[in-house]
């Protein structure tokens, strides 16, 4: 059984697998997949709902979307298609377009990363090691440092959402037991693993307003979860407090204000877990424009590149006479050089054409590498991973 530093924390995927990573209990694996898929769908639906409530464009349904939004979507998707075709990035500065992109793409792209990390099996061993970074910690271990994530070309904060949902799910499914009052409580007191993500993007400033909205909803639901998880002692203490407060009406205002302030503080703390910085992956890591990425690269536990490499391929590929000998340049070389041992890179994209050059460069710098599985991972019907993906792990 795979565990994190505490023997009481279990990796639910590993519980369904034998020592070779094959599912020995298909029933248990199916139940886990269904539960994790439902959990994911619920969370992401509430994020999209929040975005729809917050931004006027999204209040219109597909049929009644304003003409300008439809035009924005059509021209943006055309530019994105051109970008992938020519290997040169598209402009991403129009707020209408960014919003259209987020509503359309956030659920699917979050699902890709989540599905890769929740899937087991020998082809995805690197992903399983990445998943274990997000297992909860016991209360004694709560000082453990957060998982540090570089979400490169992360746009609206998609990778952070996927990883936040993952770490909450992994905390929710830890073994529980009934206590004397038949309350079902975790076997050990646990806390979901902290995740700190920096979105590195060519258009970081333009994405920031949307990053704030989508991560605000995630922060909100984390706050609610903490409330739900109160112990009975804590609830009793609150009841006593309420009675005392009833007797002293003046104190009510003070207590409520303090509570609100605490909630605001917790909310801000959650939101601070995502920041956005400029980077240009076509430039070397040592270039001044990549200074923030250079500072983070040596500390990151996980790098995610979703749908950004191929649209930069013409600037990234260093061509050799033989295609098999091609290498990647830009900031990739610096990241491969500077990342710490154990760091993991997950890439998903619209094509696999860049993988040979990327994986060969990874091998040059001492990374173990793997192309994605032959068939898309699936946590059930309608819950699939990406078609093209690859993984690297620094030795
Ligand atoms: C197609 S979107 C993908 C966004 C998100 N990762 C997803 O999977 O939906 C490409 C993202 O990469 C960013 N990007 C494109 N070229 C870049 C570059 N050279 N350096 C950094 N970011 C880049 C864009 O601004 C955009 O946010």
CSV table of C-alpha atoms and ligand atoms in Angstrom, one decimal:
chain,number,residue,atom,x,y,z
A,1,UNK,CA,0.0,0.0,0.0
A,2,UNK,CA,1.4,3.4,-1.0
A,3,UNK,CA,1.4,6.0,1.8
A,4,UNK,CA,2.9,9.4,2.4
A,5,UNK,CA,5.1,10.1,5.4
A,6,UNK,CA,2.4,8.9,7.7
A,7,UNK,CA,1.6,5.2,7.6
A,8,UNK,CA,-2.1,6.0,8.2
A,9,UNK,CA,-2.6,7.9,5.0
A,10,UNK,CA,-3.5,5.8,2.0
A,11,UNK,CA,-3.3,6.2,-1.7
A,12,UNK,CA,-6.8,5.0,-2.8
A,13,UNK,CA,-5.7,4.1,-6.3
A,14,UNK,CA,-2.9,2.0,-5.0
A,15,UNK,CA,-5.4,0.2,-2.8
A,16,UNK,CA,-7.0,-1.3,-5.9
A,17,UNK,CA,-3.8,-2.4,-7.5
A,18,UNK,CA,-1.4,-5.3,-7.1
A,19,UNK,CA,2.4,-4.8,-6.8
A,20,UNK,CA,2.7,-4.5,-10.6
A,21,UNK,CA,0.2,-1.6,-10.8
A,22,UNK,CA,-2.6,-3.8,-12.3
A,23,UNK,CA,-6.1,-3.4,-11.0
A,24,UNK,CA,-6.7,-6.6,-8.9
A,25,UNK,CA,-10.1,-5.4,-7.7
A,26,UNK,CA,-12.0,-4.1,-10.7
A,27,UNK,CA,-15.1,-3.4,-8.6
A,28,UNK,CA,-13.2,-1.3,-6.2
A,29,UNK,CA,-11.4,0.6,-9.0
A,30,UNK,CA,-14.8,1.2,-10.7
A,31,UNK,CA,-16.3,2.6,-7.5
A,32,UNK,CA,-13.3,4.8,-6.9
A,33,UNK,CA,-13.4,6.1,-10.5
A,34,UNK,CA,-17.0,6.8,-10.2
A,35,UNK,CA,-16.7,8.6,-6.9
A,36,UNK,CA,-13.7,10.7,-8.0
A,37,UNK,CA,-15.5,11.6,-11.3
A,38,UNK,CA,-18.6,12.7,-9.5
A,39,UNK,CA,-16.6,14.7,-7.0
A,40,UNK,CA,-14.7,16.4,-9.8
A,41,UNK,CA,-17.8,17.2,-11.8
A,42,UNK,CA,-19.6,18.7,-8.8
A,43,UNK,CA,-16.6,21.0,-8.0
A,44,UNK,CA,-16.0,22.1,-11.6
A,45,UNK,CA,-19.7,22.7,-12.2
A,46,UNK,CA,-19.8,25.1,-9.2
A,47,UNK,CA,-16.7,26.9,-10.6
A,48,UNK,CA,-18.3,27.4,-14.0
A,49,UNK,CA,-21.5,28.5,-12.3
A,50,UNK,CA,-19.6,31.0,-10.3
A,51,UNK,CA,-17.9,32.3,-13.5
A,52,UNK,CA,-21.3,32.6,-15.1
A,53,UNK,CA,-22.8,34.5,-12.2
A,54,UNK,CA,-19.9,36.8,-12.1
A,55,UNK,CA,-19.5,37.7,-15.8
A,56,UNK,CA,-22.3,38.9,-17.9
A,57,UNK,CA,-21.3,37.2,-21.1
A,58,UNK,CA,-21.9,33.8,-19.6
A,59,UNK,CA,-25.4,34.6,-18.4
A,60,UNK,CA,-26.5,34.1,-22.0
A,61,UNK,CA,-27.0,30.5,-23.0
A,62,UNK,CA,-25.4,29.2,-26.2
A,63,UNK,CA,-28.3,30.3,-28.4
A,64,UNK,CA,-28.6,33.8,-27.2
A,65,UNK,CA,-24.9,34.6,-26.8
A,66,UNK,CA,-24.3,38.1,-28.1
A,67,UNK,CA,-23.1,38.4,-31.6
A,68,UNK,CA,-19.8,40.0,-30.4
A,69,UNK,CA,-19.1,37.0,-28.1
A,70,UNK,CA,-19.8,34.6,-30.9
A,71,UNK,CA,-17.5,36.6,-33.2
A,72,UNK,CA,-14.9,36.7,-30.4
A,73,UNK,CA,-15.1,32.9,-30.0
A,74,UNK,CA,-14.9,32.2,-33.7
A,75,UNK,CA,-11.9,34.5,-34.3
A,76,UNK,CA,-10.1,33.3,-31.2
A,77,UNK,CA,-10.5,29.6,-32.1
A,78,UNK,CA,-9.4,30.3,-35.6
A,79,UNK,CA,-6.2,32.0,-34.3
A,80,UNK,CA,-5.6,29.1,-31.9
A,81,UNK,CA,-5.9,26.7,-34.7
A,82,UNK,CA,-3.5,28.7,-36.8
A,83,UNK,CA,-1.1,28.9,-33.8
A,84,UNK,CA,-0.9,25.2,-33.5
A,85,UNK,CA,-0.5,24.8,-37.3
A,86,UNK,CA,2.4,27.3,-37.5
A,87,UNK,CA,3.9,26.6,-34.1
A,88,UNK,CA,3.7,30.2,-33.1
A,89,UNK,CA,1.6,31.5,-30.2
A,90,UNK,CA,-1.8,33.3,-30.5
A,91,UNK,CA,-2.6,36.6,-29.0
A,92,UNK,CA,-4.6,36.3,-25.8
A,93,UNK,CA,-5.5,39.8,-24.6
A,94,UNK,CA,-9.2,40.3,-25.3
A,95,UNK,CA,-11.2,39.8,-22.1
A,96,UNK,CA,-14.3,38.6,-23.9
A,97,UNK,CA,-12.2,35.9,-25.7
A,98,UNK,CA,-10.5,34.8,-22.5
A,99,UNK,CA,-13.8,34.4,-20.8
A,100,UNK,CA,-15.2,32.3,-23.8
A,101,UNK,CA,-12.1,30.2,-23.7
A,102,UNK,CA,-12.3,29.6,-19.9
A,103,UNK,CA,-16.0,28.6,-20.0
A,104,UNK,CA,-15.5,26.3,-23.0
A,105,UNK,CA,-12.2,24.7,-22.1
A,106,UNK,CA,-11.8,24.7,-18.3
A,107,UNK,CA,-13.8,21.6,-17.5
A,108,UNK,CA,-12.2,19.5,-20.2
A,109,UNK,CA,-8.6,20.6,-19.5
A,110,UNK,CA,-9.0,20.2,-15.7
A,111,UNK,CA,-10.4,16.8,-16.4
A,112,UNK,CA,-7.4,15.8,-18.5
A,113,UNK,CA,-4.9,16.5,-15.7
A,114,UNK,CA,-7.2,15.1,-13.0
A,115,UNK,CA,-7.8,11.9,-15.0
A,116,UNK,CA,-4.1,11.3,-15.6
A,117,UNK,CA,-3.4,11.7,-11.9
A,118,UNK,CA,-6.2,9.5,-10.7
A,119,UNK,CA,-5.5,6.7,-13.1
A,120,UNK,CA,-3.3,3.9,-12.1
A,121,UNK,CA,-1.4,1.3,-14.0
A,122,UNK,CA,2.2,0.7,-15.2
A,123,UNK,CA,2.1,3.1,-18.0
A,124,UNK,CA,1.4,6.0,-15.6
A,125,UNK,CA,3.8,5.3,-12.8
A,126,UNK,CA,5.2,8.8,-13.0
A,127,UNK,CA,1.7,10.1,-12.6
A,128,UNK,CA,1.1,7.9,-9.6
A,129,UNK,CA,4.2,9.4,-8.0
A,130,UNK,CA,2.8,12.9,-8.8
A,131,UNK,CA,-0.5,11.9,-7.3
A,132,UNK,CA,1.1,10.9,-4.0
A,133,UNK,CA,2.5,14.5,-3.6
A,134,UNK,CA,-1.1,15.5,-3.1
A,135,UNK,CA,-2.1,13.0,-0.4
A,136,UNK,CA,-3.2,14.7,2.8
A,137,UNK,CA,-1.0,15.1,5.8
A,138,UNK,CA,-1.8,14.2,9.4
A,139,UNK,CA,-2.2,17.0,11.8
A,140,UNK,CA,1.2,16.3,13.3
A,141,UNK,CA,2.7,16.7,9.9
A,142,UNK,CA,0.8,19.9,8.9
A,143,UNK,CA,4.0,21.9,8.9
A,144,UNK,CA,5.0,20.0,5.7
A,145,UNK,CA,5.7,22.5,3.0
A,146,UNK,CA,3.1,23.0,0.3
A,147,UNK,CA,3.4,21.2,-3.1
A,148,UNK,CA,4.9,23.7,-5.4
A,149,UNK,CA,3.5,23.8,-8.9
A,150,UNK,CA,4.7,25.7,-12.0
A,151,UNK,CA,1.7,25.8,-14.4
A,152,UNK,CA,3.3,26.9,-17.6
A,153,UNK,CA,1.0,28.5,-20.1
A,154,UNK,CA,-1.6,27.8,-17.5
A,155,UNK,CA,-4.0,30.6,-18.7
A,156,UNK,CA,-7.1,30.8,-16.5
A,157,UNK,CA,-5.6,28.7,-13.6
A,158,UNK,CA,-6.8,25.4,-15.0
A,159,UNK,CA,-4.0,23.3,-13.6
A,160,UNK,CA,-4.5,24.8,-10.1
A,161,UNK,CA,-8.2,23.9,-10.1
A,162,UNK,CA,-7.5,20.3,-11.2
A,163,UNK,CA,-4.9,19.9,-8.5
A,164,UNK,CA,-7.0,21.6,-5.8
A,165,UNK,CA,-9.9,19.2,-6.5
A,166,UNK,CA,-7.5,16.3,-6.5
A,167,UNK,CA,-6.0,17.1,-3.1
A,168,UNK,CA,-9.5,17.7,-1.6
A,169,UNK,CA,-10.7,14.4,-3.0
A,170,UNK,CA,-7.7,12.5,-1.7
A,171,UNK,CA,-8.4,13.9,1.8
A,172,UNK,CA,-12.1,13.1,1.6
A,173,UNK,CA,-11.6,9.4,0.9
A,174,UNK,CA,-9.2,8.6,3.7
A,175,UNK,CA,-10.4,5.6,5.8
A,176,UNK,CA,-13.0,6.4,8.4
A,177,UNK,CA,-14.3,4.7,11.5
A,178,UNK,CA,-17.4,4.9,13.7
A,179,UNK,CA,-16.8,6.3,17.1
A,180,UNK,CA,-18.8,5.6,20.2
A,181,UNK,CA,-21.6,8.0,19.2
A,182,UNK,CA,-21.6,6.3,15.7
A,183,UNK,CA,-20.2,9.5,14.1
A,184,UNK,CA,-18.1,8.6,11.2
A,185,UNK,CA,-14.7,10.3,11.5
A,186,UNK,CA,-11.3,9.8,9.8
A,187,UNK,CA,-9.1,7.2,11.4
A,188,UNK,CA,-6.5,9.9,11.9
A,189,UNK,CA,-6.9,13.6,11.9
A,190,UNK,CA,-5.9,14.8,8.5
A,191,UNK,CA,-5.6,18.0,6.6
A,192,UNK,CA,-5.7,18.3,2.8
A,193,UNK,CA,-2.3,19.0,1.3
A,194,UNK,CA,-1.5,22.6,0.6
A,195,UNK,CA,-0.8,23.5,-3.0
A,196,UNK,CA,0.9,26.6,-4.2
A,197,UNK,CA,0.7,27.3,-7.9
A,198,UNK,CA,2.3,29.9,-10.0
A,199,UNK,CA,0.7,30.4,-13.5
A,200,UNK,CA,3.6,31.3,-15.8
A,201,UNK,CA,2.1,32.8,-19.0
A,202,UNK,CA,2.9,35.1,-21.9
A,203,UNK,CA,-0.4,36.8,-21.0
A,204,UNK,CA,-0.3,36.5,-17.3
A,205,UNK,CA,-1.6,40.0,-16.6
A,206,UNK,CA,-4.6,39.5,-19.0
A,207,UNK,CA,-5.5,36.1,-17.4
A,208,UNK,CA,-5.3,37.4,-13.8
A,209,UNK,CA,-8.9,38.7,-13.4
A,210,UNK,CA,-10.2,35.3,-14.6
A,211,UNK,CA,-7.7,33.4,-12.4
A,212,UNK,CA,-9.1,35.4,-9.4
A,213,UNK,CA,-12.7,34.5,-10.2
A,214,UNK,CA,-12.2,30.8,-10.8
A,215,UNK,CA,-9.9,30.3,-7.8
A,216,UNK,CA,-12.2,32.4,-5.6
A,217,UNK,CA,-14.9,29.7,-6.0
A,218,UNK,CA,-12.4,27.0,-5.1
A,219,UNK,CA,-11.2,29.0,-2.1
A,220,UNK,CA,-14.9,29.4,-1.1
A,221,UNK,CA,-15.6,25.7,-1.2
A,222,UNK,CA,-12.4,24.9,0.8
A,223,UNK,CA,-13.7,27.3,3.5
A,224,UNK,CA,-17.1,25.4,3.5
A,225,UNK,CA,-15.3,22.1,3.7
A,226,UNK,CA,-13.4,23.3,6.8
A,227,UNK,CA,-16.7,24.3,8.3
A,228,UNK,CA,-18.3,20.9,7.6
A,229,UNK,CA,-15.4,19.1,9.1
A,230,UNK,CA,-15.8,20.7,12.6
A,231,UNK,CA,-15.6,18.2,15.5
A,232,UNK,CA,-18.5,17.8,17.8
A,233,UNK,CA,-16.5,19.4,20.6
A,234,UNK,CA,-16.0,22.4,18.4
A,235,UNK,CA,-19.7,22.5,17.6
A,236,UNK,CA,-20.6,22.2,21.3
A,237,UNK,CA,-18.2,25.0,22.1
A,238,UNK,CA,-19.8,27.1,19.5
A,239,UNK,CA,-23.3,26.4,21.0
A,240,UNK,CA,-22.1,27.5,24.4
A,241,UNK,CA,-20.5,30.5,22.9
A,242,UNK,CA,-23.8,31.4,21.2
A,243,UNK,CA,-25.8,31.2,24.4
A,244,UNK,CA,-23.3,33.4,26.2
A,245,UNK,CA,-23.5,35.8,23.3
A,246,UNK,CA,-27.3,35.9,23.4
A,247,UNK,CA,-27.0,37.1,27.0
A,248,UNK,CA,-24.5,39.8,26.0
A,249,UNK,CA,-26.0,41.3,22.9
A,250,UNK,CA,-23.3,43.8,22.5
A,251,UNK,CA,-20.7,41.0,22.1
A,252,UNK,CA,-22.6,39.5,19.2
A,253,UNK,CA,-21.5,42.2,16.9
A,254,UNK,CA,-17.9,41.8,18.0
A,255,UNK,CA,-17.9,38.0,17.6
A,256,UNK,CA,-19.5,38.2,14.2
A,257,UNK,CA,-17.1,40.8,13.0
A,258,UNK,CA,-14.2,38.6,14.2
A,259,UNK,CA,-15.6,35.6,12.4
A,260,UNK,CA,-16.1,37.4,9.2
A,261,UNK,CA,-12.6,38.8,9.4
A,262,UNK,CA,-11.3,35.3,10.0
A,263,UNK,CA,-13.2,34.0,7.0
A,264,UNK,CA,-11.9,36.8,4.8
A,265,UNK,CA,-8.4,36.1,6.0
A,266,UNK,CA,-8.8,32.3,5.2
A,267,UNK,CA,-10.3,33.1,1.8
A,268,UNK,CA,-7.4,35.5,1.0
A,269,UNK,CA,-4.9,32.9,2.2
A,270,UNK,CA,-6.5,30.3,-0.2
A,271,UNK,CA,-6.4,32.8,-3.1
A,272,UNK,CA,-2.8,33.6,-2.4
A,273,UNK,CA,-2.0,30.0,-3.2
A,274,UNK,CA,-2.2,31.0,-6.9
A,275,UNK,CA,-0.2,33.8,-8.4
A,276,UNK,CA,0.5,34.7,-12.0
A,277,UNK,CA,3.9,35.7,-13.5
A,278,UNK,CA,5.0,36.5,-17.0
A,279,UNK,CA,7.2,34.0,-18.9
A,280,UNK,CA,8.0,33.2,-22.5
A,281,UNK,CA,8.8,29.6,-23.0
A,282,UNK,CA,10.6,30.4,-26.3
A,283,UNK,CA,13.3,32.3,-24.5
A,284,UNK,CA,16.1,30.7,-22.4
A,285,UNK,CA,15.5,30.4,-18.7
A,286,UNK,CA,18.3,32.8,-18.2
A,287,UNK,CA,16.6,35.6,-20.2
A,288,UNK,CA,15.4,38.5,-18.0
A,289,UNK,CA,11.8,37.9,-19.0
A,290,UNK,CA,11.9,34.5,-17.4
A,291,UNK,CA,13.5,35.6,-14.1
A,292,UNK,CA,10.4,34.6,-12.1
A,293,UNK,CA,10.3,31.1,-13.7
A,294,UNK,CA,14.0,30.7,-13.1
A,295,UNK,CA,13.5,31.5,-9.4
A,296,UNK,CA,10.8,28.8,-9.1
A,297,UNK,CA,12.2,26.1,-11.4
A,298,UNK,CA,14.7,24.7,-8.9
A,299,UNK,CA,12.1,24.4,-6.1
A,300,UNK,CA,9.1,23.1,-8.0
A,301,UNK,CA,7.7,19.6,-7.3
A,302,UNK,CA,5.6,19.6,-10.4
A,303,UNK,CA,5.6,21.4,-13.8
A,304,UNK,CA,2.5,21.2,-16.0
A,305,UNK,CA,2.5,22.2,-19.6
A,306,UNK,CA,-1.0,21.8,-21.0
A,307,UNK,CA,-1.7,22.8,-24.6
A,308,UNK,CA,1.2,25.3,-24.9
A,309,UNK,CA,4.2,23.5,-26.3
A,310,UNK,CA,2.9,22.7,-29.8
A,311,UNK,CA,1.8,26.3,-30.4
A,312,UNK,CA,5.4,27.3,-29.8
A,313,UNK,CA,7.0,24.4,-31.6
A,314,UNK,CA,8.6,26.5,-34.4
A,315,UNK,CA,10.5,28.4,-31.7
A,316,UNK,CA,11.3,25.5,-29.4
A,317,UNK,CA,12.6,22.7,-31.7
A,318,UNK,CA,16.3,22.7,-32.3
A,319,UNK,CA,16.5,20.8,-35.6
A,320,UNK,CA,19.2,18.2,-36.4
A,321,UNK,CA,19.7,16.4,-39.7
A,322,UNK,CA,17.8,13.3,-38.4
A,323,UNK,CA,14.4,14.1,-36.9
A,324,UNK,CA,15.0,11.6,-34.1
A,325,UNK,CA,18.0,13.7,-33.1
A,326,UNK,CA,16.0,16.9,-32.6
A,327,UNK,CA,16.1,18.6,-29.3
A,328,UNK,CA,14.0,21.3,-27.6
A,329,UNK,CA,15.4,24.7,-26.7
A,330,UNK,CA,13.8,27.8,-25.1
A,331,UNK,CA,13.2,27.7,-21.4
A,332,UNK,CA,12.9,23.9,-21.5
A,333,UNK,CA,16.6,23.3,-21.4
A,334,UNK,CA,17.0,25.5,-18.3
A,335,UNK,CA,14.1,23.8,-16.5
A,336,UNK,CA,15.5,20.4,-17.3
A,337,UNK,CA,18.9,21.5,-16.0
A,338,UNK,CA,17.8,23.3,-12.9
A,339,UNK,CA,14.8,21.3,-11.6
A,340,UNK,CA,15.4,19.4,-8.4
A,341,UNK,CA,15.7,15.6,-8.2
A,342,UNK,CA,12.2,14.0,-8.0
A,343,UNK,CA,10.6,16.9,-9.9
A,344,UNK,CA,7.9,15.8,-12.4
A,345,UNK,CA,6.8,17.3,-15.7
A,346,UNK,CA,3.4,16.5,-17.2
A,347,UNK,CA,2.7,17.7,-20.7
A,348,UNK,CA,-0.6,17.3,-22.6
A,349,UNK,CA,-1.2,18.7,-26.1
A,350,UNK,CA,-3.0,18.7,-29.4
A,351,UNK,CA,-0.4,16.5,-31.0
A,352,UNK,CA,2.5,14.2,-30.1
A,353,UNK,CA,5.0,15.6,-32.7
A,354,UNK,CA,7.2,17.4,-30.1
A,355,UNK,CA,7.5,14.5,-27.7
A,356,UNK,CA,10.5,12.8,-29.3
A,357,UNK,CA,12.6,16.0,-29.1
A,358,UNK,CA,11.4,16.8,-25.6
A,359,UNK,CA,11.9,13.3,-24.2
A,360,UNK,CA,15.4,13.1,-25.9
A,361,UNK,CA,16.4,16.4,-24.3
A,362,UNK,CA,15.0,15.1,-21.0
A,363,UNK,CA,17.2,12.0,-21.2
A,364,UNK,CA,20.3,14.3,-21.9
A,365,UNK,CA,19.7,15.9,-18.6
A,366,UNK,CA,19.1,12.8,-16.5
A,367,UNK,CA,15.3,12.6,-16.6
A,368,UNK,CA,13.4,9.3,-16.8
A,369,UNK,CA,10.7,9.7,-19.5
A,370,UNK,CA,7.5,8.1,-20.7
A,371,UNK,CA,5.1,8.8,-23.5
A,372,UNK,CA,1.5,8.7,-22.6
A,373,UNK,CA,-0.6,5.5,-22.6
A,374,UNK,CA,-1.5,3.9,-25.9
A,375,UNK,CA,-5.2,4.6,-25.3
A,376,UNK,CA,-6.7,7.5,-23.5
A,377,UNK,CA,-7.0,6.9,-19.7
A,378,UNK,CA,-10.6,6.7,-18.7
A,379,UNK,CA,-12.2,7.0,-15.2
A,380,UNK,CA,-15.5,5.9,-16.8
A,381,UNK,CA,-17.6,6.8,-19.8
A,382,UNK,CA,-17.3,10.6,-20.5
A,383,UNK,CA,-14.4,10.9,-18.1
A,384,UNK,CA,-11.3,10.5,-20.3
A,385,UNK,CA,-7.8,11.8,-20.2
A,386,UNK,CA,-6.0,13.6,-23.1
A,387,UNK,CA,-5.1,11.9,-26.4
A,388,UNK,CA,-1.5,13.1,-26.4
A,389,UNK,CA,0.6,13.4,-23.2
A,390,UNK,CA,4.1,12.7,-21.9
A,391,UNK,CA,5.9,12.6,-18.6
A,392,UNK,CA,9.4,13.3,-17.3
A,393,UNK,CA,10.8,12.7,-13.8
A,394,UNK,CA,14.2,14.0,-12.7
A,395,UNK,CA,16.5,11.3,-11.3
B,1,LIG,C1,-4.1,27.1,-25.8
B,1,LIG,S1,-3.8,28.0,-24.3
B,1,LIG,C2,-3.8,26.7,-23.1
B,1,LIG,C3,-4.2,27.2,-21.7
B,1,LIG,C4,-4.4,26.0,-20.7
B,1,LIG,N1,-3.1,25.5,-20.4
B,1,LIG,C5,-5.3,25.0,-21.2
B,1,LIG,O1,-4.9,23.8,-21.3
B,1,LIG,O2,-6.4,25.3,-21.6
B,1,LIG,C6,-2.1,28.4,-24.4
B,1,LIG,C7,-1.7,29.3,-23.2
B,1,LIG,O3,-0.3,29.4,-23.2
B,1,LIG,C8,0.1,30.7,-23.2
B,1,LIG,N2,1.3,30.9,-24.0
B,1,LIG,C9,1.3,30.8,-25.4
B,1,LIG,N3,2.6,30.9,-25.8
B,1,LIG,C10,3.3,31.1,-24.7
B,1,LIG,C11,4.7,31.3,-24.5
B,1,LIG,N4,5.6,31.4,-25.5
B,1,LIG,N5,5.2,31.4,-23.2
B,1,LIG,C12,4.3,31.4,-22.2
B,1,LIG,N6,3.0,31.2,-22.3
B,1,LIG,C13,2.5,31.0,-23.6
B,1,LIG,C14,-1.1,31.5,-23.7
B,1,LIG,O4,-1.2,32.8,-23.2
B,1,LIG,C15,-2.3,30.6,-23.2
B,1,LIG,O5,-2.6,31.0,-21.9
